[in-house]
Amino acid sequence: MRLCPICDHECSEGKVNLCSVCGWDLTPDPPGRKLSKSYLKKEQMRLDWARRMWESSQVKGWESHLVELRSQLEQAAVERSQLQSQLEWVLYRFEQMNPELIAESLSRLEAKISAIPEQAPPMSEVGIDYRQLIQFLGAGKWRKADEHTWEIMLQIAFREEEGWLSAADIERFPCTDLRTIDQLWEYYSSGLFGLSLQHEIWENESRNYTDFCDRVGWRRKDNWAYYDDLNFSLNAPQGHLPAIAWRKRACYGMGKGMASENFAFFTSRLLACTTS
């Protein structure tokens, strides 16, 4: 496997000449060809330019998506207002025919329509910008996404200097942001990764941390994995990422808490957020 120099997508050597994600020509230089310094310098400049254009297109694509989504939400609000007016007119007409029965039925319908949110729910309750995480996840840069997820969580808890979260930090972690992180990981991995999936595996393994780690690949053949040994690809086991309970080695955890304790705190907080 080799990484595309432009988008970092994993490509199979010898099977394709173009990156399936960004379309970059991956044909290697002929073996034995002597490359001059000027050629290598120009090639590096070309690669740097192409990478900047790729990263810029990803950001612009996301901004375009936001504009389109906002337009759809505004149109939905207009249609909802029109439907509300029509409903009120129908309610008035039906009340003249059979006030008791018709009014009761339409009142229930009106209540359901009123419960439809007029705008998309917020992604953060503390003002976190998730566009960078979305960009990493969308491009399949799973390690960068995992590291950035941890940076975001430290930022939310004001623990950047310490580099770890205490039990109290986890217990008061904002529910909106925890759900956003979970949903983004689940969506962009097509259900392979995510906090909710990890919680499900945790429950299926009777909350036994060792058995859980065996299932998600944080422990292999009785050996605890180091962070650099994790599988940052879609070939990883279910629930393998994100690894937010530890940073260096699964059995060491972070700060003053063992990894098993930290993970239990995270799953408990996620459960509280999803049931509240």
PDB file of C-alpha atoms in Angstrom:
ATOM      1  CA  MET A   1       0.000   0.000   0.000  1.00  0.00           C
ATOM      2  CA  ARG A   2       1.157   3.555  -0.674  1.00  0.00           C
ATOM      3  CA  LEU A   3      -0.267   6.933   0.300  1.00  0.00           C
ATOM      4  CA  CYS A   4      -1.314   9.441  -2.332  1.00  0.00           C
ATOM      5  CA  PRO A   5       1.010  12.488  -1.931  1.00  0.00           C
ATOM      6  CA  ILE A   6      -1.932  14.824  -2.416  1.00  0.00           C
ATOM      7  CA  CYS A   7      -4.867  13.493  -0.325  1.00  0.00           C
ATOM      8  CA  ASP A   8      -3.099  10.782   1.779  1.00  0.00           C
ATOM      9  CA  HIS A   9      -5.529   8.115   0.521  1.00  0.00           C
ATOM     10  CA  GLU A  10      -4.219   4.555   0.681  1.00  0.00           C
ATOM     11  CA  CYS A  11      -3.749   3.122  -2.827  1.00  0.00           C
ATOM     12  CA  SER A  12      -2.777  -0.384  -3.892  1.00  0.00           C
ATOM     13  CA  GLU A  13       0.545  -0.445  -5.705  1.00  0.00           C
ATOM     14  CA  GLY A  14       0.589  -1.961  -9.162  1.00  0.00           C
ATOM     15  CA  LYS A  15      -3.206  -1.948  -9.532  1.00  0.00           C
ATOM     16  CA  VAL A  16      -4.034   1.679 -10.260  1.00  0.00           C
ATOM     17  CA  ASN A  17      -2.158   4.614 -11.773  1.00  0.00           C
ATOM     18  CA  LEU A  18      -4.606   7.271 -10.575  1.00  0.00           C
ATOM     19  CA  CYS A  19      -5.737   8.001  -7.026  1.00  0.00           C
ATOM     20  CA  SER A  20      -9.400   7.006  -6.691  1.00  0.00           C
ATOM     21  CA  VAL A  21     -10.065   9.998  -4.411  1.00  0.00           C
ATOM     22  CA  CYS A  22      -8.293  13.023  -5.911  1.00  0.00           C
ATOM     23  CA  GLY A  23      -7.279  11.647  -9.334  1.00  0.00           C
ATOM     24  CA  TRP A  24      -3.528  12.266  -8.934  1.00  0.00           C
ATOM     25  CA  ASP A  25      -1.239  10.363 -11.320  1.00  0.00           C
ATOM     26  CA  LEU A  26       0.600   7.793  -9.201  1.00  0.00           C
ATOM     27  CA  THR A  27       2.744   6.364 -12.005  1.00  0.00           C
ATOM     28  CA  PRO A  28       6.288   6.042 -10.591  1.00  0.00           C
ATOM     29  CA  ASP A  29       9.367   7.326 -12.396  1.00  0.00           C
ATOM     30  CA  PRO A  30      11.137   4.673 -14.542  1.00  0.00           C
ATOM     31  CA  PRO A  31      13.592   2.644 -12.424  1.00  0.00           C
ATOM     32  CA  GLY A  32      17.211   3.653 -12.822  1.00  0.00           C
ATOM     33  CA  ARG A  33      16.403   7.100 -14.144  1.00  0.00           C
ATOM     34  CA  LYS A  34      18.708   9.753 -12.711  1.00  0.00           C
ATOM     35  CA  LEU A  35      16.728  12.782 -11.547  1.00  0.00           C
ATOM     36  CA  SER A  36      18.366  16.194 -11.450  1.00  0.00           C
ATOM     37  CA  LYS A  37      18.065  18.530  -8.462  1.00  0.00           C
ATOM     38  CA  SER A  38      16.149  21.069 -10.545  1.00  0.00           C
ATOM     39  CA  TYR A  39      13.658  18.412 -11.622  1.00  0.00           C
ATOM     40  CA  LEU A  40      13.135  17.255  -8.029  1.00  0.00           C
ATOM     41  CA  LYS A  41      12.664  20.856  -6.885  1.00  0.00           C
ATOM     42  CA  LYS A  42      10.059  21.524  -9.571  1.00  0.00           C
ATOM     43  CA  GLU A  43       8.316  18.244  -8.775  1.00  0.00           C
ATOM     44  CA  GLN A  44       8.131  19.174  -5.075  1.00  0.00           C
ATOM     45  CA  MET A  45       6.709  22.599  -5.961  1.00  0.00           C
ATOM     46  CA  ARG A  46       4.103  20.891  -8.136  1.00  0.00           C
ATOM     47  CA  LEU A  47       3.159  18.512  -5.317  1.00  0.00           C
ATOM     48  CA  ASP A  48       2.904  21.354  -2.795  1.00  0.00           C
ATOM     49  CA  TRP A  49       0.672  23.329  -5.138  1.00  0.00           C
ATOM     50  CA  ALA A  50      -1.587  20.338  -5.834  1.00  0.00           C
ATOM     51  CA  ARG A  51      -1.910  19.561  -2.115  1.00  0.00           C
ATOM     52  CA  ARG A  52      -2.915  23.167  -1.355  1.00  0.00           C
ATOM     53  CA  MET A  53      -5.506  23.070  -4.122  1.00  0.00           C
ATOM     54  CA  TRP A  54      -6.883  19.765  -2.796  1.00  0.00           C
ATOM     55  CA  GLU A  55      -7.145  21.031   0.785  1.00  0.00           C
ATOM     56  CA  SER A  56      -8.747  24.256  -0.437  1.00  0.00           C
ATOM     57  CA  SER A  57     -11.312  22.313  -2.486  1.00  0.00           C
ATOM     58  CA  GLN A  58     -12.267  20.251   0.570  1.00  0.00           C
ATOM     59  CA  VAL A  59     -12.928  23.369   2.643  1.00  0.00           C
ATOM     60  CA  LYS A  60     -14.841  25.032  -0.178  1.00  0.00           C
ATOM     61  CA  GLY A  61     -16.855  21.876  -0.679  1.00  0.00           C
ATOM     62  CA  TRP A  62     -17.862  21.903   2.970  1.00  0.00           C
ATOM     63  CA  GLU A  63     -18.748  25.617   2.829  1.00  0.00           C
ATOM     64  CA  SER A  64     -20.861  24.943  -0.257  1.00  0.00           C
ATOM     65  CA  HIS A  65     -22.596  22.131   1.609  1.00  0.00           C
ATOM     66  CA  LEU A  66     -23.366  24.497   4.483  1.00  0.00           C
ATOM     67  CA  VAL A  67     -24.852  27.065   2.091  1.00  0.00           C
ATOM     68  CA  GLU A  68     -27.001  24.401   0.451  1.00  0.00           C
ATOM     69  CA  LEU A  69     -28.121  23.045   3.815  1.00  0.00           C
ATOM     70  CA  ARG A  70     -29.008  26.532   5.046  1.00  0.00           C
ATOM     71  CA  SER A  71     -31.055  27.131   1.891  1.00  0.00           C
ATOM     72  CA  GLN A  72     -32.912  23.857   2.395  1.00  0.00           C
ATOM     73  CA  LEU A  73     -33.659  24.747   6.007  1.00  0.00           C
ATOM     74  CA  GLU A  74     -34.998  28.162   5.017  1.00  0.00           C
ATOM     75  CA  GLN A  75     -37.200  26.589   2.348  1.00  0.00           C
ATOM     76  CA  ALA A  76     -38.443  24.025   4.865  1.00  0.00           C
ATOM     77  CA  ALA A  77     -39.354  26.841   7.269  1.00  0.00           C
ATOM     78  CA  VAL A  78     -41.397  28.567   4.543  1.00  0.00           C
ATOM     79  CA  GLU A  79     -43.184  25.341   3.635  1.00  0.00           C
ATOM     80  CA  ARG A  80     -43.873  24.657   7.295  1.00  0.00           C
ATOM     81  CA  SER A  81     -45.430  28.097   7.715  1.00  0.00           C
ATOM     82  CA  GLN A  82     -47.636  27.523   4.702  1.00  0.00           C
ATOM     83  CA  LEU A  83     -48.690  24.123   5.990  1.00  0.00           C
ATOM     84  CA  GLN A  84     -49.517  25.655   9.376  1.00  0.00           C
ATOM     85  CA  SER A  85     -51.797  28.228   7.718  1.00  0.00           C
ATOM     86  CA  GLN A  86     -53.537  25.558   5.673  1.00  0.00           C
ATOM     87  CA  LEU A  87     -53.989  23.430   8.759  1.00  0.00           C
ATOM     88  CA  GLU A  88     -55.629  26.287  10.644  1.00  0.00           C
ATOM     89  CA  TRP A  89     -58.020  26.889   7.732  1.00  0.00           C
ATOM     90  CA  VAL A  90     -58.931  23.193   7.529  1.00  0.00           C
ATOM     91  CA  LEU A  91     -59.399  23.090  11.295  1.00  0.00           C
ATOM     92  CA  TYR A  92     -61.796  26.035  11.142  1.00  0.00           C
ATOM     93  CA  ARG A  93     -63.819  24.465   8.314  1.00  0.00           C
ATOM     94  CA  PHE A  94     -64.015  21.052   9.989  1.00  0.00           C
ATOM     95  CA  GLU A  95     -65.067  22.510  13.324  1.00  0.00           C
ATOM     96  CA  GLN A  96     -68.168  23.802  11.615  1.00  0.00           C
ATOM     97  CA  MET A  97     -69.062  20.237  10.609  1.00  0.00           C
ATOM     98  CA  ASN A  98     -68.179  18.208  13.704  1.00  0.00           C
ATOM     99  CA  PRO A  99     -66.326  20.343  16.228  1.00  0.00           C
ATOM    100  CA  GLU A 100     -65.640  17.743  18.889  1.00  0.00           C
ATOM    101  CA  LEU A 101     -64.303  14.843  16.813  1.00  0.00           C
ATOM    102  CA  ILE A 102     -62.519  16.746  14.034  1.00  0.00           C
ATOM    103  CA  ALA A 103     -60.922  19.303  16.350  1.00  0.00           C
ATOM    104  CA  GLU A 104     -59.464  16.564  18.549  1.00  0.00           C
ATOM    105  CA  SER A 105     -57.932  14.699  15.593  1.00  0.00           C
ATOM    106  CA  LEU A 106     -56.455  17.771  13.972  1.00  0.00           C
ATOM    107  CA  SER A 107     -55.157  19.046  17.278  1.00  0.00           C
ATOM    108  CA  ARG A 108     -52.982  15.957  17.561  1.00  0.00           C
ATOM    109  CA  LEU A 109     -51.764  16.459  13.996  1.00  0.00           C
ATOM    110  CA  GLU A 110     -50.971  20.106  14.695  1.00  0.00           C
ATOM    111  CA  ALA A 111     -48.979  19.132  17.780  1.00  0.00           C
ATOM    112  CA  LYS A 112     -46.850  16.716  15.751  1.00  0.00           C
ATOM    113  CA  ILE A 113     -46.167  19.306  13.066  1.00  0.00           C
ATOM    114  CA  SER A 114     -45.242  21.899  15.694  1.00  0.00           C
ATOM    115  CA  ALA A 115     -42.710  19.475  17.139  1.00  0.00           C
ATOM    116  CA  ILE A 116     -40.702  19.496  13.883  1.00  0.00           C
ATOM    117  CA  PRO A 117     -37.577  21.636  14.506  1.00  0.00           C
ATOM    118  CA  GLU A 118     -37.342  24.769  12.391  1.00  0.00           C
ATOM    119  CA  GLN A 119     -33.562  24.550  12.111  1.00  0.00           C
ATOM    120  CA  ALA A 120     -30.781  22.001  12.388  1.00  0.00           C
ATOM    121  CA  PRO A 121     -29.674  21.217  15.949  1.00  0.00           C
ATOM    122  CA  PRO A 122     -26.385  22.870  17.017  1.00  0.00           C
ATOM    123  CA  MET A 123     -23.151  20.899  16.709  1.00  0.00           C
ATOM    124  CA  SER A 124     -21.612  22.482  19.816  1.00  0.00           C
ATOM    125  CA  GLU A 125     -22.889  24.172  22.927  1.00  0.00           C
ATOM    126  CA  VAL A 126     -19.517  25.809  23.629  1.00  0.00           C
ATOM    127  CA  GLY A 127     -18.718  27.211  20.167  1.00  0.00           C
ATOM    128  CA  ILE A 128     -16.358  24.497  18.862  1.00  0.00           C
ATOM    129  CA  ASP A 129     -15.667  24.550  15.090  1.00  0.00           C
ATOM    130  CA  TYR A 130     -15.862  20.965  13.813  1.00  0.00           C
ATOM    131  CA  ARG A 131     -14.945  21.682  10.177  1.00  0.00           C
ATOM    132  CA  GLN A 132     -11.353  20.481  10.573  1.00  0.00           C
ATOM    133  CA  LEU A 133     -12.509  17.192  12.097  1.00  0.00           C
ATOM    134  CA  ILE A 134     -15.052  16.774   9.301  1.00  0.00           C
ATOM    135  CA  GLN A 135     -12.309  17.371   6.743  1.00  0.00           C
ATOM    136  CA  PHE A 136     -10.036  14.733   8.275  1.00  0.00           C
ATOM    137  CA  LEU A 137     -12.871  12.181   8.564  1.00  0.00           C
ATOM    138  CA  GLY A 138     -14.173  12.882   5.073  1.00  0.00           C
ATOM    139  CA  ALA A 139     -10.698  12.335   3.604  1.00  0.00           C
ATOM    140  CA  GLY A 140     -10.212   9.097   5.544  1.00  0.00           C
ATOM    141  CA  LYS A 141      -7.310  10.531   7.573  1.00  0.00           C
ATOM    142  CA  TRP A 142      -8.246   8.474  10.603  1.00  0.00           C
ATOM    143  CA  ARG A 143      -5.131   9.107  12.711  1.00  0.00           C
ATOM    144  CA  LYS A 144      -5.300  12.859  12.202  1.00  0.00           C
ATOM    145  CA  ALA A 145      -9.021  12.720  12.986  1.00  0.00           C
ATOM    146  CA  ASP A 146      -8.361  10.777  16.192  1.00  0.00           C
ATOM    147  CA  GLU A 147      -5.623  13.180  17.312  1.00  0.00           C
ATOM    148  CA  HIS A 148      -7.778  16.201  16.449  1.00  0.00           C
ATOM    149  CA  THR A 149     -10.706  14.695  18.360  1.00  0.00           C
ATOM    150  CA  TRP A 150      -8.511  14.540  21.438  1.00  0.00           C
ATOM    151  CA  GLU A 151      -7.366  18.147  20.896  1.00  0.00           C
ATOM    152  CA  ILE A 152     -11.002  19.246  20.721  1.00  0.00           C
ATOM    153  CA  MET A 153     -11.898  17.422  23.930  1.00  0.00           C
ATOM    154  CA  LEU A 154      -8.974  19.013  25.794  1.00  0.00           C
ATOM    155  CA  GLN A 155      -9.971  22.408  24.412  1.00  0.00           C
ATOM    156  CA  ILE A 156     -13.557  22.003  25.602  1.00  0.00           C
ATOM    157  CA  ALA A 157     -12.401  21.073  29.104  1.00  0.00           C
ATOM    158  CA  PHE A 158      -9.671  23.787  29.198  1.00  0.00           C
ATOM    159  CA  ARG A 159      -7.093  21.046  29.779  1.00  0.00           C
ATOM    160  CA  GLU A 160      -4.672  21.682  26.886  1.00  0.00           C
ATOM    161  CA  GLU A 161      -1.724  22.266  29.199  1.00  0.00           C
ATOM    162  CA  GLU A 162      -2.379  19.176  31.333  1.00  0.00           C
ATOM    163  CA  GLY A 163      -2.997  16.966  28.291  1.00  0.00           C
ATOM    164  CA  TRP A 164      -5.484  14.683  30.064  1.00  0.00           C
ATOM    165  CA  LEU A 165      -9.041  14.714  31.424  1.00  0.00           C
ATOM    166  CA  SER A 166     -10.023  14.001  34.998  1.00  0.00           C
ATOM    167  CA  ALA A 167     -13.123  12.073  35.989  1.00  0.00           C
ATOM    168  CA  ALA A 168     -14.816  15.373  36.823  1.00  0.00           C
ATOM    169  CA  ASP A 169     -13.952  16.754  33.365  1.00  0.00           C
ATOM    170  CA  ILE A 170     -15.563  13.744  31.705  1.00  0.00           C
ATOM    171  CA  GLU A 171     -18.648  13.806  33.929  1.00  0.00           C
ATOM    172  CA  ARG A 172     -19.439  17.403  32.971  1.00  0.00           C
ATOM    173  CA  PHE A 173     -18.422  17.144  29.307  1.00  0.00           C
ATOM    174  CA  PRO A 174     -21.065  18.949  27.150  1.00  0.00           C
ATOM    175  CA  CYS A 175     -23.616  16.453  25.820  1.00  0.00           C
ATOM    176  CA  THR A 176     -24.105  18.269  22.519  1.00  0.00           C
ATOM    177  CA  ASP A 177     -20.409  18.069  21.703  1.00  0.00           C
ATOM    178  CA  LEU A 178     -20.089  14.449  22.823  1.00  0.00           C
ATOM    179  CA  ARG A 179     -22.999  13.466  20.570  1.00  0.00           C
ATOM    180  CA  THR A 180     -21.526  15.468  17.672  1.00  0.00           C
ATOM    181  CA  ILE A 181     -18.166  13.725  17.969  1.00  0.00           C
ATOM    182  CA  ASP A 182     -19.892  10.345  18.134  1.00  0.00           C
ATOM    183  CA  GLN A 183     -22.169  11.027  15.146  1.00  0.00           C
ATOM    184  CA  LEU A 184     -19.371  12.403  12.957  1.00  0.00           C
ATOM    185  CA  TRP A 185     -17.196   9.334  13.560  1.00  0.00           C
ATOM    186  CA  GLU A 186     -20.112   6.996  12.940  1.00  0.00           C
ATOM    187  CA  TYR A 187     -21.256   8.779   9.756  1.00  0.00           C
ATOM    188  CA  TYR A 188     -17.882   9.096   8.019  1.00  0.00           C
ATOM    189  CA  SER A 189     -16.807   5.535   8.896  1.00  0.00           C
ATOM    190  CA  SER A 190     -20.152   4.103   7.762  1.00  0.00           C
ATOM    191  CA  GLY A 191     -20.778   2.719  11.231  1.00  0.00           C
ATOM    192  CA  LEU A 192     -17.333   1.136  11.744  1.00  0.00           C
ATOM    193  CA  PHE A 193     -16.168   3.617  14.406  1.00  0.00           C
ATOM    194  CA  GLY A 194     -17.809   5.766  17.062  1.00  0.00           C
ATOM    195  CA  LEU A 195     -18.425   6.132  20.779  1.00  0.00           C
ATOM    196  CA  SER A 196     -21.906   4.589  20.686  1.00  0.00           C
ATOM    197  CA  LEU A 197     -20.545   1.483  18.978  1.00  0.00           C
ATOM    198  CA  GLN A 198     -17.810   1.213  21.609  1.00  0.00           C
ATOM    199  CA  HIS A 199     -20.449   1.502  24.329  1.00  0.00           C
ATOM    200  CA  GLU A 200     -22.469  -1.290  22.691  1.00  0.00           C
ATOM    201  CA  ILE A 201     -19.400  -3.570  22.560  1.00  0.00           C
ATOM    202  CA  TRP A 202     -18.580  -2.636  26.168  1.00  0.00           C
ATOM    203  CA  GLU A 203     -22.031  -3.765  27.298  1.00  0.00           C
ATOM    204  CA  ASN A 204     -21.863  -6.951  25.201  1.00  0.00           C
ATOM    205  CA  GLU A 205     -18.563  -7.815  26.897  1.00  0.00           C
ATOM    206  CA  SER A 206     -20.178  -7.349  30.349  1.00  0.00           C
ATOM    207  CA  ARG A 207     -18.104  -4.193  30.927  1.00  0.00           C
ATOM    208  CA  ASN A 208     -14.928  -6.253  31.090  1.00  0.00           C
ATOM    209  CA  TYR A 209     -12.182  -3.931  29.854  1.00  0.00           C
ATOM    210  CA  THR A 210      -9.755  -6.685  28.848  1.00  0.00           C
ATOM    211  CA  ASP A 211     -12.396  -8.505  26.782  1.00  0.00           C
ATOM    212  CA  PHE A 212     -13.492  -5.184  25.290  1.00  0.00           C
ATOM    213  CA  CYS A 213      -9.928  -4.382  24.215  1.00  0.00           C
ATOM    214  CA  ASP A 214      -9.598  -7.814  22.620  1.00  0.00           C
ATOM    215  CA  ARG A 215     -12.763  -7.115  20.584  1.00  0.00           C
ATOM    216  CA  VAL A 216     -11.775  -3.659  19.347  1.00  0.00           C
ATOM    217  CA  GLY A 217      -8.108  -4.482  18.709  1.00  0.00           C
ATOM    218  CA  TRP A 218      -6.525  -2.483  21.527  1.00  0.00           C
ATOM    219  CA  ARG A 219      -5.010  -5.745  22.800  1.00  0.00           C
ATOM    220  CA  ARG A 220      -3.567  -8.469  20.585  1.00  0.00           C
ATOM    221  CA  LYS A 221      -2.433 -11.895  21.720  1.00  0.00           C
ATOM    222  CA  ASP A 222      -2.391 -10.808  25.365  1.00  0.00           C
ATOM    223  CA  ASN A 223      -0.265  -7.747  24.531  1.00  0.00           C
ATOM    224  CA  TRP A 224      -1.572  -4.197  25.060  1.00  0.00           C
ATOM    225  CA  ALA A 225      -1.215  -2.012  21.988  1.00  0.00           C
ATOM    226  CA  TYR A 226       0.765   1.202  21.836  1.00  0.00           C
ATOM    227  CA  TYR A 227      -0.897   4.143  20.124  1.00  0.00           C
ATOM    228  CA  ASP A 228       1.429   3.882  17.102  1.00  0.00           C
ATOM    229  CA  ASP A 229       0.320   0.254  16.679  1.00  0.00           C
ATOM    230  CA  LEU A 230      -3.345   1.114  16.154  1.00  0.00           C
ATOM    231  CA  ASN A 231      -4.943   0.398  12.785  1.00  0.00           C
ATOM    232  CA  PHE A 232      -5.856   3.772  11.312  1.00  0.00           C
ATOM    233  CA  SER A 233      -7.787   2.380   8.355  1.00  0.00           C
ATOM    234  CA  LEU A 234     -11.166   0.904   7.463  1.00  0.00           C
ATOM    235  CA  ASN A 235      -9.602  -2.551   7.883  1.00  0.00           C
ATOM    236  CA  ALA A 236      -9.607  -2.028  11.654  1.00  0.00           C
ATOM    237  CA  PRO A 237     -11.994  -3.967  13.924  1.00  0.00           C
ATOM    238  CA  GLN A 238     -15.346  -2.433  14.793  1.00  0.00           C
ATOM    239  CA  GLY A 239     -15.074   0.191  17.524  1.00  0.00           C
ATOM    240  CA  HIS A 240     -11.284   0.519  17.089  1.00  0.00           C
ATOM    241  CA  LEU A 241     -11.521   4.336  16.977  1.00  0.00           C
ATOM    242  CA  PRO A 242     -11.616   6.900  18.427  1.00  0.00           C
ATOM    243  CA  ALA A 243      -9.125   6.025  21.173  1.00  0.00           C
ATOM    244  CA  ILE A 244     -10.048   8.681  23.722  1.00  0.00           C
ATOM    245  CA  ALA A 245      -9.490   6.667  26.910  1.00  0.00           C
ATOM    246  CA  TRP A 246      -5.697   6.609  26.526  1.00  0.00           C
ATOM    247  CA  ARG A 247      -2.895   8.203  24.525  1.00  0.00           C
ATOM    248  CA  LYS A 248       0.268   6.111  24.816  1.00  0.00           C
ATOM    249  CA  ARG A 249      -0.635   2.586  25.866  1.00  0.00           C
ATOM    250  CA  ALA A 250      -4.039   1.097  26.618  1.00  0.00           C
ATOM    251  CA  CYS A 251      -3.147  -0.235  30.056  1.00  0.00           C
ATOM    252  CA  TYR A 252      -1.645   3.034  31.269  1.00  0.00           C
ATOM    253  CA  GLY A 253      -4.502   5.426  30.604  1.00  0.00           C
ATOM    254  CA  MET A 254      -3.824   9.128  31.037  1.00  0.00           C
ATOM    255  CA  GLY A 255      -3.358  11.514  33.900  1.00  0.00           C
ATOM    256  CA  LYS A 256      -4.360   9.991  37.213  1.00  0.00           C
ATOM    257  CA  GLY A 257      -6.837   7.472  35.803  1.00  0.00           C
ATOM    258  CA  MET A 258      -6.336   4.013  34.388  1.00  0.00           C
ATOM    259  CA  ALA A 259      -7.604   3.465  30.874  1.00  0.00           C
ATOM    260  CA  SER A 260     -10.337   1.131  32.096  1.00  0.00           C
ATOM    261  CA  GLU A 261     -11.586   3.793  34.522  1.00  0.00           C
ATOM    262  CA  ASN A 262     -11.448   6.542  31.898  1.00  0.00           C
ATOM    263  CA  PHE A 263     -13.352   4.428  29.408  1.00  0.00           C
ATOM    264  CA  ALA A 264     -16.027   3.612  31.976  1.00  0.00           C
ATOM    265  CA  PHE A 265     -16.431   7.340  32.710  1.00  0.00           C
ATOM    266  CA  PHE A 266     -16.784   8.133  28.994  1.00  0.00           C
ATOM    267  CA  THR A 267     -19.391   5.435  28.367  1.00  0.00           C
ATOM    268  CA  SER A 268     -21.311   6.518  31.472  1.00  0.00           C
ATOM    269  CA  ARG A 269     -21.332  10.127  30.286  1.00  0.00           C
ATOM    270  CA  LEU A 270     -22.426   9.119  26.781  1.00  0.00           C
ATOM    271  CA  LEU A 271     -25.285   7.049  28.223  1.00  0.00           C
ATOM    272  CA  ALA A 272     -26.395   9.969  30.383  1.00  0.00           C
ATOM    273  CA  CYS A 273     -26.322  12.310  27.370  1.00  0.00           C
ATOM    274  CA  THR A 274     -28.318   9.975  25.127  1.00  0.00           C
ATOM    275  CA  THR A 275     -31.011   9.292  27.711  1.00  0.00           C
ATOM    276  CA  SER A 276     -31.440  12.847  28.992  1.00  0.00           C
TER     277      SER A 276
END
